[in-house]
Amino acid sequence: MDKLVIEGGSVLEGIVHISGAKNAVLPLMASTILAPGVHRFENVPRLRDVMTMMKLLNFMGAQVHLDDRGTLSIDSSEITNFEAPYDLVKTMRASVLVLGPLVARYGRARVSLPGGCAIGARPIDLHIRALELMGAKINIEHGYVVATVEKLRGIDFAFDQVTVTGTENIIMAAVLAEGTTILENAAREPEVVALAEYLNTMGARIHGAGSNKIVVEGVGNLKPAGCRVIPDRIEVGTYLVAAGITGGHLILEPCIPVHVESVVSKLKLAGLKIQERKNALEVWGSDRIISVDVKTWPFPGFPTDMQAQFMALMTLGSGVSVVTEQIFENRFMHVPELNRMGAKIKLEGRSAIVQGVKELTGAPVMATDLRASASLVLAGLAAKGRTEVSRVYHLDRGYEALDKKLEAVGARIKRVKE
Ligand code: UD1
C-alpha cells in the first residue's frame, strides 16, 4: 500500500492538465453493451475505477484496451456473461451501471447489490423500481439483483430523489425499449448529458438531457461510435482549492467553466480570484481566506464531491463556516482527520461548523474515501510540517497522477511504500 508524504508550505504555481472525467467515462464504458462492435473513447484517465470497469467488461466477454495516449477501445461484439460479480461491485459502486444496458440489450442481468459504502447506505431502489415498471422481473437472490425481461417498454417515471447513476441506468435501459420513456426529476449533471450525447451518436433518440425532464424514444438498435471524454469538473474544483489553500497561482486546462460555476462562485466569495480563459481557468489565492457557508445540491448546485475539499479550505477561514451535506447522510469522515491537523470542526447533524484557525499542522492521517482523501492532501499542502496520507488507493480511484501533477507545480509531495 502506498502513502503520500507532503511537506506543507509551498506556494503552487504553474499549469495543471485536467484529465478526462471519471464519472463521465464509466457510464460511457457501460453503454458499449448496448451496441455490439468497436467503440473508441479518447481522453480516458488512467484511474483505478476505469481499470475496474475494464475488468468488468472483460469478465462479461468484451475486448478492452487502453493505450498510452488515453484511447480506450472496447469491442462489445461478444458479451456472453451477463453478470457483475460482488468482488468488482464492492470496490466500485458504479459497476451497477451495467444493469440497464444488459437488461435492455440481452433481457437479462445478474448484478451484485452494492451494499453500504464509506459515505452512506446508497441504495439502488430507484434503478430497480423503474426497471420493474418497464416490465423487468426482478428478484434479489444471494445478494444479487437478478433481472429478466422479454422486451422493456417505455414508461413515465418521476425519480423520488435526484440520482445520477439512476438516471444514467434508466436512460440506457430506455434507448432500446419499445415506446417512449419520460423521466422527471432526472439528474442534470454534465456526465448525464455526455452519456446522452454519445448514445445519440450511436443512433438513440434522447431529448432534454441537462434538464430535469428527459424524453427517450426507443429505437430498434444502436451502432458503435466514439467520443472524447469531457474534462473532470471535480478535478478542476480540487486544483482551484489547491491554489486557494496555498495562496498560489494556477492555470487549469482544459476545462469547461460552466460545469464548475457553483464551485467558482463559492471560491470567489472565499477570496480567490478566478478568471475564465478559453477552455481554461486561471486562479490566484489570496492572503486571507474568507469563511463562507455552503450546502451541497444536485447539479447545477454545489457538488457533494467538492464538499470535503471546500471544507479543507474553510479550516483556514477568517471566521465560521457552516458546511451542510444534503446528498449523502454520512459524508464527514474527513472531519476527525482534519481536526487531527489542528482544524476546529464540530459536527451537528448534517452540518459541519468550521471555525477557522490560523494554521494547520502536519500529521499522519488516514483516508476513508476518494474525496475525503483529496481534502487531506489539500490540508497537507497548507499545513506546517509533514503530513502522511495513507491508503492512497482511494485517491487513485479518481485522481489521475495527483502527486505528479502537484509536484510539477511546486508541491513537496512524494509517494512512498508503507
Ligand atoms: C454519483 C457519482 C458520485 C456523486 C453522486 C452525487 C458517479 C459514478 N458517481 O453517484 O461521484 O457523489 O452521484 O452527485 O457518477 N439514492 C436512493 N435510491 C437510489 C439511488 C440513489 O435513495 O436508487 C440516493 C443516494 O443514497 C443518495 C442520493 O440518492 O443519497 C444521490 O445518489 P446518486 O446520485 O445515485 O449517487 P451515485 O449515482 O451513486
mmCIF file of C-alpha atoms in Angstrom, residues 6-321:
data_model
loop_
_atom_site.group_PDB
_atom_site.id
_atom_site.type_symbol
_atom_site.label_atom_id
_atom_site.label_comp_id
_atom_site.label_asym_id
_atom_site.label_seq_id
_atom_site.Cartn_x
_atom_site.Cartn_y
_atom_site.Cartn_z
ATOM 1 C CA ILE A 6 3.692 16.024 1.965
ATOM 2 C CA GLU A 7 5.886 18.811 3.319
ATOM 3 C CA GLY A 8 3.472 21.715 3.574
ATOM 4 C CA GLY A 9 4.028 25.371 2.888
ATOM 5 C CA SER A 10 4.890 25.515 -0.807
ATOM 6 C CA VAL A 11 3.079 28.063 -2.914
ATOM 7 C CA LEU A 12 1.759 26.356 -6.065
ATOM 8 C CA GLU A 13 2.470 27.975 -9.401
ATOM 9 C CA GLY A 14 2.042 26.683 -12.956
ATOM 10 C CA ILE A 15 -0.221 24.875 -15.364
ATOM 11 C CA VAL A 16 -2.190 21.768 -14.443
ATOM 12 C CA HIS A 17 -3.502 19.500 -17.159
ATOM 13 C CA ILE A 18 -7.013 18.336 -16.307
ATOM 14 C CA SER A 19 -7.833 14.696 -17.106
ATOM 15 C CA GLY A 20 -10.985 13.195 -18.563
ATOM 16 C CA ALA A 21 -13.842 12.842 -16.097
ATOM 17 C CA LYS A 22 -14.138 9.609 -14.132
ATOM 18 C CA ASN A 23 -17.889 9.965 -13.745
ATOM 19 C CA ALA A 24 -18.304 10.550 -17.485
ATOM 20 C CA VAL A 25 -16.169 7.676 -18.737
ATOM 21 C CA LEU A 26 -17.727 4.987 -16.510
ATOM 22 C CA PRO A 27 -21.271 5.273 -17.963
ATOM 23 C CA LEU A 28 -19.807 5.607 -21.482
ATOM 24 C CA MET A 29 -17.994 2.323 -20.953
ATOM 25 C CA ALA A 30 -21.178 0.633 -19.699
ATOM 26 C CA SER A 31 -23.109 1.946 -22.708
ATOM 27 C CA THR A 32 -20.952 -0.112 -25.071
ATOM 28 C CA ILE A 33 -23.009 -3.159 -24.039
ATOM 29 C CA LEU A 34 -25.927 -1.633 -25.949
ATOM 30 C CA ALA A 35 -24.276 -1.812 -29.389
ATOM 31 C CA PRO A 36 -22.094 -4.753 -30.424
ATOM 32 C CA GLY A 37 -18.880 -3.680 -32.157
ATOM 33 C CA VAL A 38 -15.845 -1.495 -31.502
ATOM 34 C CA HIS A 39 -16.286 1.747 -29.522
ATOM 35 C CA ARG A 40 -13.440 4.230 -29.146
ATOM 36 C CA PHE A 41 -13.067 6.830 -26.379
ATOM 37 C CA GLU A 42 -10.344 9.453 -26.195
ATOM 38 C CA ASN A 43 -9.029 11.382 -23.193
ATOM 39 C CA VAL A 44 -9.658 8.443 -20.869
ATOM 40 C CA PRO A 45 -7.986 8.904 -17.474
ATOM 41 C CA ARG A 46 -5.809 6.118 -16.074
ATOM 42 C CA LEU A 47 -7.719 5.549 -12.852
ATOM 43 C CA ARG A 48 -8.401 2.554 -10.701
ATOM 44 C CA ASP A 49 -12.180 2.869 -11.326
ATOM 45 C CA VAL A 50 -11.566 2.823 -15.089
ATOM 46 C CA MET A 51 -9.458 -0.330 -14.667
ATOM 47 C CA THR A 52 -12.242 -1.890 -12.598
ATOM 48 C CA MET A 53 -14.821 -1.147 -15.290
ATOM 49 C CA MET A 54 -12.417 -2.566 -17.913
ATOM 50 C CA LYS A 55 -12.103 -5.730 -15.807
ATOM 51 C CA LEU A 56 -15.867 -5.972 -15.502
ATOM 52 C CA LEU A 57 -16.493 -5.596 -19.250
ATOM 53 C CA ASN A 58 -13.713 -8.068 -19.923
ATOM 54 C CA PHE A 59 -15.301 -10.535 -17.493
ATOM 55 C CA MET A 60 -18.541 -10.166 -19.443
ATOM 56 C CA GLY A 61 -16.785 -11.051 -22.710
ATOM 57 C CA ALA A 62 -15.746 -7.679 -24.188
ATOM 58 C CA GLN A 63 -12.238 -6.993 -25.509
ATOM 59 C CA VAL A 64 -10.848 -3.845 -23.887
ATOM 60 C CA HIS A 65 -7.645 -1.926 -24.439
ATOM 61 C CA LEU A 66 -6.385 1.382 -23.048
ATOM 62 C CA ASP A 67 -3.304 2.776 -24.818
ATOM 63 C CA ASP A 68 -0.665 5.198 -23.516
ATOM 64 C CA ARG A 69 -2.365 8.178 -25.100
ATOM 65 C CA GLY A 70 -5.608 7.578 -23.237
ATOM 66 C CA THR A 71 -7.548 5.993 -26.079
ATOM 67 C CA LEU A 72 -9.788 3.220 -24.873
ATOM 68 C CA SER A 73 -11.241 0.744 -27.327
ATOM 69 C CA ILE A 74 -13.966 -1.626 -26.320
ATOM 70 C CA ASP A 75 -15.155 -4.403 -28.597
ATOM 71 C CA SER A 76 -18.513 -5.445 -27.218
ATOM 72 C CA SER A 77 -19.338 -7.905 -30.041
ATOM 73 C CA GLU A 78 -19.307 -10.970 -27.819
ATOM 74 C CA ILE A 79 -20.902 -10.278 -24.464
ATOM 75 C CA THR A 80 -21.663 -13.751 -23.149
ATOM 76 C CA ASN A 81 -21.662 -13.317 -19.388
ATOM 77 C CA PHE A 82 -24.430 -11.079 -18.083
ATOM 78 C CA GLU A 83 -23.078 -10.719 -14.585
ATOM 79 C CA ALA A 84 -21.389 -8.070 -12.421
ATOM 80 C CA PRO A 85 -19.830 -10.059 -9.575
ATOM 81 C CA TYR A 86 -19.644 -8.914 -5.950
ATOM 82 C CA ASP A 87 -15.848 -8.665 -5.953
ATOM 83 C CA LEU A 88 -15.922 -5.921 -8.571
ATOM 84 C CA VAL A 89 -19.082 -4.120 -7.446
ATOM 85 C CA LYS A 90 -17.857 -3.879 -3.849
ATOM 86 C CA THR A 91 -14.789 -1.923 -4.975
ATOM 87 C CA MET A 92 -16.788 0.335 -7.285
ATOM 88 C CA ARG A 93 -20.487 1.081 -6.917
ATOM 89 C CA ALA A 94 -20.632 2.469 -10.457
ATOM 90 C CA SER A 95 -20.432 -1.157 -11.682
ATOM 91 C CA VAL A 96 -24.190 -1.068 -11.235
ATOM 92 C CA LEU A 97 -24.261 0.965 -14.475
ATOM 93 C CA VAL A 98 -24.160 -2.275 -16.475
ATOM 94 C CA LEU A 99 -27.623 -3.249 -15.193
ATOM 95 C CA GLY A 100 -29.690 -1.027 -17.503
ATOM 96 C CA PRO A 101 -27.718 -1.819 -20.685
ATOM 97 C CA LEU A 102 -27.683 -5.589 -20.015
ATOM 98 C CA VAL A 103 -31.421 -5.769 -19.460
ATOM 99 C CA ALA A 104 -32.102 -3.556 -22.486
ATOM 100 C CA ARG A 105 -29.861 -5.442 -24.894
ATOM 101 C CA TYR A 106 -29.953 -9.032 -23.637
ATOM 102 C CA GLY A 107 -33.102 -9.183 -21.497
ATOM 103 C CA ARG A 108 -31.137 -10.492 -18.532
ATOM 104 C CA ALA A 109 -28.663 -9.383 -15.901
ATOM 105 C CA ARG A 110 -27.222 -10.556 -12.614
ATOM 106 C CA VAL A 111 -25.633 -7.640 -10.796
ATOM 107 C CA SER A 112 -24.386 -7.693 -7.224
ATOM 108 C CA LEU A 113 -26.126 -5.250 -4.886
ATOM 109 C CA PRO A 114 -23.577 -2.609 -3.898
ATOM 110 C CA GLY A 115 -24.407 -2.549 -0.181
ATOM 111 C CA GLY A 116 -23.072 0.219 2.046
ATOM 112 C CA CYS A 117 -20.003 2.290 1.388
ATOM 113 C CA ALA A 118 -17.859 4.766 3.248
ATOM 114 C CA ILE A 119 -20.279 7.624 2.598
ATOM 115 C CA GLY A 120 -23.587 6.010 3.455
ATOM 116 C CA ALA A 121 -26.185 3.388 2.565
ATOM 117 C CA ARG A 122 -26.572 4.453 -1.098
ATOM 118 C CA PRO A 123 -29.385 2.133 -2.211
ATOM 119 C CA ILE A 124 -30.331 1.466 -5.854
ATOM 120 C CA ASP A 125 -34.048 1.073 -5.199
ATOM 121 C CA LEU A 126 -34.954 3.725 -7.771
ATOM 122 C CA HIS A 127 -32.994 1.965 -10.539
ATOM 123 C CA ILE A 128 -34.825 -1.253 -9.662
ATOM 124 C CA ARG A 129 -38.275 0.318 -9.394
ATOM 125 C CA ALA A 130 -38.001 1.979 -12.812
ATOM 126 C CA LEU A 131 -36.800 -1.242 -14.465
ATOM 127 C CA GLU A 132 -39.696 -3.169 -12.896
ATOM 128 C CA LEU A 133 -42.170 -0.626 -14.242
ATOM 129 C CA MET A 134 -40.543 -1.088 -17.652
ATOM 130 C CA GLY A 135 -41.526 -4.750 -17.443
ATOM 131 C CA ALA A 136 -38.435 -6.407 -15.983
ATOM 132 C CA LYS A 137 -38.950 -9.193 -13.484
ATOM 133 C CA ILE A 138 -36.525 -8.545 -10.668
ATOM 134 C CA ASN A 139 -35.564 -10.747 -7.746
ATOM 135 C CA ILE A 140 -32.925 -10.258 -5.106
ATOM 136 C CA GLU A 141 -31.081 -13.586 -4.811
ATOM 137 C CA HIS A 142 -27.985 -14.226 -2.713
ATOM 138 C CA GLY A 143 -27.061 -10.538 -2.720
ATOM 139 C CA TYR A 144 -27.624 -10.130 -6.442
ATOM 140 C CA VAL A 145 -30.232 -8.243 -8.452
ATOM 141 C CA VAL A 146 -31.451 -10.793 -10.973
ATOM 142 C CA ALA A 147 -33.421 -9.233 -13.807
ATOM 143 C CA THR A 148 -35.138 -10.797 -16.797
ATOM 144 C CA VAL A 149 -37.451 -9.409 -19.446
ATOM 145 C CA GLU A 150 -38.656 -10.258 -22.927
ATOM 146 C CA LYS A 151 -38.657 -6.624 -24.054
ATOM 147 C CA LEU A 152 -38.577 -3.454 -21.969
ATOM 148 C CA ARG A 153 -41.303 -0.887 -22.610
ATOM 149 C CA GLY A 154 -41.260 2.867 -22.192
ATOM 150 C CA ILE A 155 -42.653 4.434 -19.017
ATOM 151 C CA ASP A 156 -43.408 7.773 -17.411
ATOM 152 C CA PHE A 157 -41.294 7.858 -14.274
ATOM 153 C CA ALA A 158 -40.518 10.514 -11.685
ATOM 154 C CA PHE A 159 -37.448 9.897 -9.539
ATOM 155 C CA ASP A 160 -38.248 10.459 -5.820
ATOM 156 C CA GLN A 161 -34.743 11.743 -5.461
ATOM 157 C CA VAL A 162 -32.221 13.027 -7.970
ATOM 158 C CA THR A 163 -29.878 10.151 -8.747
ATOM 159 C CA VAL A 164 -27.023 10.403 -11.223
ATOM 160 C CA THR A 165 -26.306 6.736 -11.947
ATOM 161 C CA GLY A 166 -30.047 6.001 -11.591
ATOM 162 C CA THR A 167 -30.826 8.480 -14.381
ATOM 163 C CA GLU A 168 -27.985 7.053 -16.483
ATOM 164 C CA ASN A 169 -29.074 3.453 -15.954
ATOM 165 C CA ILE A 170 -32.678 4.133 -16.917
ATOM 166 C CA ILE A 171 -31.723 6.208 -19.968
ATOM 167 C CA MET A 172 -29.597 3.271 -21.121
ATOM 168 C CA ALA A 173 -32.484 0.876 -20.478
ATOM 169 C CA ALA A 174 -34.926 3.132 -22.328
ATOM 170 C CA VAL A 175 -32.928 3.639 -25.532
ATOM 171 C CA LEU A 176 -33.755 0.124 -26.766
ATOM 172 C CA ALA A 177 -37.207 -0.143 -25.121
ATOM 173 C CA GLU A 178 -40.463 -0.275 -27.002
ATOM 174 C CA GLY A 179 -42.089 3.164 -26.997
ATOM 175 C CA THR A 180 -41.201 6.396 -25.250
ATOM 176 C CA THR A 181 -39.849 6.910 -21.735
ATOM 177 C CA ILE A 182 -40.312 10.184 -19.916
ATOM 178 C CA LEU A 183 -38.070 10.729 -16.884
ATOM 179 C CA GLU A 184 -38.976 13.512 -14.454
ATOM 180 C CA ASN A 185 -36.717 14.861 -11.717
ATOM 181 C CA ALA A 186 -33.814 13.481 -13.725
ATOM 182 C CA ALA A 187 -30.217 14.308 -12.807
ATOM 183 C CA ARG A 188 -28.846 17.277 -14.783
ATOM 184 C CA GLU A 189 -25.139 16.577 -14.284
ATOM 185 C CA PRO A 190 -22.817 17.207 -17.271
ATOM 186 C CA GLU A 191 -21.909 13.498 -17.190
ATOM 187 C CA VAL A 192 -25.569 12.608 -17.885
ATOM 188 C CA VAL A 193 -25.510 14.997 -20.845
ATOM 189 C CA ALA A 194 -22.257 13.467 -22.126
ATOM 190 C CA LEU A 195 -23.792 9.999 -21.963
ATOM 191 C CA ALA A 196 -26.974 11.095 -23.763
ATOM 192 C CA GLU A 197 -24.905 12.760 -26.489
ATOM 193 C CA TYR A 198 -22.887 9.600 -27.000
ATOM 194 C CA LEU A 199 -25.996 7.435 -27.124
ATOM 195 C CA ASN A 200 -27.489 9.812 -29.709
ATOM 196 C CA THR A 201 -24.319 9.464 -31.797
ATOM 197 C CA MET A 202 -24.950 5.722 -31.634
ATOM 198 C CA GLY A 203 -28.461 6.269 -33.026
ATOM 199 C CA ALA A 204 -30.540 6.771 -29.883
ATOM 200 C CA ARG A 205 -33.262 9.424 -29.628
ATOM 201 C CA ILE A 206 -32.841 11.265 -26.347
ATOM 202 C CA HIS A 207 -34.093 14.803 -25.778
ATOM 203 C CA GLY A 208 -33.822 17.115 -22.810
ATOM 204 C CA ALA A 209 -30.618 15.789 -21.193
ATOM 205 C CA GLY A 210 -29.316 18.589 -18.975
ATOM 206 C CA SER A 211 -32.856 19.490 -17.893
ATOM 207 C CA ASN A 212 -34.844 17.642 -15.253
ATOM 208 C CA LYS A 213 -37.158 16.102 -17.856
ATOM 209 C CA ILE A 214 -35.613 13.644 -20.260
ATOM 210 C CA VAL A 215 -37.538 12.001 -23.095
ATOM 211 C CA VAL A 216 -36.200 8.811 -24.679
ATOM 212 C CA GLU A 217 -37.822 7.357 -27.778
ATOM 213 C CA GLY A 218 -36.861 3.710 -28.032
ATOM 214 C CA VAL A 219 -35.108 2.558 -31.222
ATOM 215 C CA GLY A 220 -34.565 -0.921 -32.721
ATOM 216 C CA ASN A 221 -30.779 -0.984 -32.481
ATOM 217 C CA LEU A 222 -27.668 1.150 -31.961
ATOM 218 C CA LYS A 223 -24.306 1.277 -33.701
ATOM 219 C CA PRO A 224 -20.913 1.655 -32.013
ATOM 220 C CA ALA A 225 -19.234 5.045 -32.253
ATOM 221 C CA GLY A 226 -16.596 7.101 -30.452
ATOM 222 C CA CYS A 227 -16.187 10.310 -28.478
ATOM 223 C CA ARG A 228 -13.837 12.369 -26.360
ATOM 224 C CA VAL A 229 -14.368 12.307 -22.598
ATOM 225 C CA ILE A 230 -15.189 15.702 -21.049
ATOM 226 C CA PRO A 231 -12.714 17.239 -18.551
ATOM 227 C CA ASP A 232 -13.190 16.279 -14.911
ATOM 228 C CA ARG A 233 -15.009 19.128 -13.156
ATOM 229 C CA ILE A 234 -14.238 17.711 -9.700
ATOM 230 C CA GLU A 235 -10.549 17.587 -10.521
ATOM 231 C CA VAL A 236 -10.819 21.232 -11.635
ATOM 232 C CA GLY A 237 -12.508 22.150 -8.354
ATOM 233 C CA THR A 238 -9.865 20.305 -6.347
ATOM 234 C CA TYR A 239 -6.986 22.212 -8.019
ATOM 235 C CA LEU A 240 -8.844 25.515 -7.596
ATOM 236 C CA VAL A 241 -8.843 24.804 -3.870
ATOM 237 C CA ALA A 242 -5.155 23.769 -4.060
ATOM 238 C CA ALA A 243 -4.335 27.242 -5.392
ATOM 239 C CA GLY A 244 -6.558 28.889 -2.782
ATOM 240 C CA ILE A 245 -5.213 26.997 0.209
ATOM 241 C CA THR A 246 -1.535 27.598 -0.708
ATOM 242 C CA GLY A 247 -2.004 31.202 -1.865
ATOM 243 C CA GLY A 248 -0.772 30.061 -5.266
ATOM 244 C CA HIS A 249 -1.447 30.802 -8.905
ATOM 245 C CA LEU A 250 -2.559 28.036 -11.289
ATOM 246 C CA ILE A 251 -3.914 27.676 -14.780
ATOM 247 C CA LEU A 252 -6.200 24.671 -15.180
ATOM 248 C CA GLU A 253 -6.757 23.361 -18.666
ATOM 249 C CA PRO A 254 -8.687 22.069 -20.411
ATOM 250 C CA CYS A 255 -11.906 22.692 -18.564
ATOM 251 C CA ILE A 256 -15.494 23.662 -19.257
ATOM 252 C CA PRO A 257 -16.167 26.658 -16.997
ATOM 253 C CA VAL A 258 -19.967 26.268 -16.941
ATOM 254 C CA HIS A 259 -19.505 22.854 -15.342
ATOM 255 C CA VAL A 260 -17.859 24.444 -12.300
ATOM 256 C CA GLU A 261 -19.883 27.648 -11.935
ATOM 257 C CA SER A 262 -21.266 26.867 -8.472
ATOM 258 C CA VAL A 263 -17.807 25.960 -7.180
ATOM 259 C CA VAL A 264 -16.172 29.014 -8.741
ATOM 260 C CA SER A 265 -18.743 31.388 -7.303
ATOM 261 C CA LYS A 266 -18.273 29.981 -3.764
ATOM 262 C CA LEU A 267 -14.497 30.132 -4.078
ATOM 263 C CA LYS A 268 -14.693 33.745 -5.231
ATOM 264 C CA LEU A 269 -16.724 34.541 -2.122
ATOM 265 C CA ALA A 270 -13.977 32.832 -0.143
ATOM 266 C CA GLY A 271 -11.479 35.354 -1.547
ATOM 267 C CA LEU A 272 -9.959 33.527 -4.524
ATOM 268 C CA LYS A 273 -9.542 35.398 -7.766
ATOM 269 C CA ILE A 274 -10.654 33.252 -10.696
ATOM 270 C CA GLN A 275 -10.676 34.237 -14.331
ATOM 271 C CA GLU A 276 -12.187 32.393 -17.210
ATOM 272 C CA ARG A 277 -9.906 31.762 -20.183
ATOM 273 C CA LYS A 278 -10.703 29.909 -23.372
ATOM 274 C CA ASN A 279 -11.203 26.279 -22.202
ATOM 275 C CA ALA A 280 -9.285 27.102 -19.049
ATOM 276 C CA LEU A 281 -9.483 28.760 -15.646
ATOM 277 C CA GLU A 282 -6.794 30.884 -14.052
ATOM 278 C CA VAL A 283 -6.842 31.122 -10.268
ATOM 279 C CA TRP A 284 -4.979 33.166 -7.658
ATOM 280 C CA GLY A 285 -5.181 32.512 -3.946
ATOM 281 C CA SER A 286 -5.239 35.441 -1.537
ATOM 282 C CA ASP A 287 -3.601 36.106 1.874
ATOM 283 C CA ARG A 288 -6.941 35.907 3.592
ATOM 284 C CA ILE A 289 -9.448 33.074 3.194
ATOM 285 C CA ILE A 290 -12.962 34.295 3.947
ATOM 286 C CA SER A 291 -15.298 31.865 5.735
ATOM 287 C CA VAL A 292 -18.467 31.189 3.731
ATOM 288 C CA ASP A 293 -21.306 28.721 4.191
ATOM 289 C CA VAL A 294 -22.046 26.052 1.643
ATOM 290 C CA LYS A 295 -24.761 23.440 1.066
ATOM 291 C CA THR A 296 -24.445 20.555 -1.368
ATOM 292 C CA TRP A 297 -27.100 20.109 -4.060
ATOM 293 C CA PRO A 298 -27.507 18.137 -7.261
ATOM 294 C CA PHE A 299 -26.111 19.919 -10.349
ATOM 295 C CA PRO A 300 -26.084 22.854 -11.028
ATOM 296 C CA GLY A 301 -25.737 23.292 -7.264
ATOM 297 C CA PHE A 302 -22.552 22.866 -5.274
ATOM 298 C CA PRO A 303 -21.425 19.227 -5.735
ATOM 299 C CA THR A 304 -21.163 16.832 -2.817
ATOM 300 C CA ASP A 305 -17.966 15.599 -4.483
ATOM 301 C CA MET A 306 -16.381 19.005 -3.645
ATOM 302 C CA GLN A 307 -17.650 19.267 -0.066
ATOM 303 C CA ALA A 308 -14.601 17.771 1.662
ATOM 304 C CA GLN A 309 -12.102 19.815 -0.366
ATOM 305 C CA PHE A 310 -14.049 23.031 0.275
ATOM 306 C CA MET A 311 -14.096 22.232 3.971
ATOM 307 C CA ALA A 312 -10.304 21.867 3.941
ATOM 308 C CA LEU A 313 -10.109 25.443 2.638
ATOM 309 C CA MET A 314 -12.578 26.669 5.257
ATOM 310 C CA THR A 315 -10.425 25.282 8.091
ATOM 311 C CA LEU A 316 -8.158 28.275 7.432
ATOM 312 C CA GLY A 317 -11.013 30.767 7.054
ATOM 313 C CA SER A 318 -11.244 34.098 8.804
ATOM 314 C CA GLY A 319 -14.405 33.216 10.762
ATOM 315 C CA VAL A 320 -17.029 30.467 10.962
ATOM 316 C CA SER A 321 -18.319 28.474 8.024
#
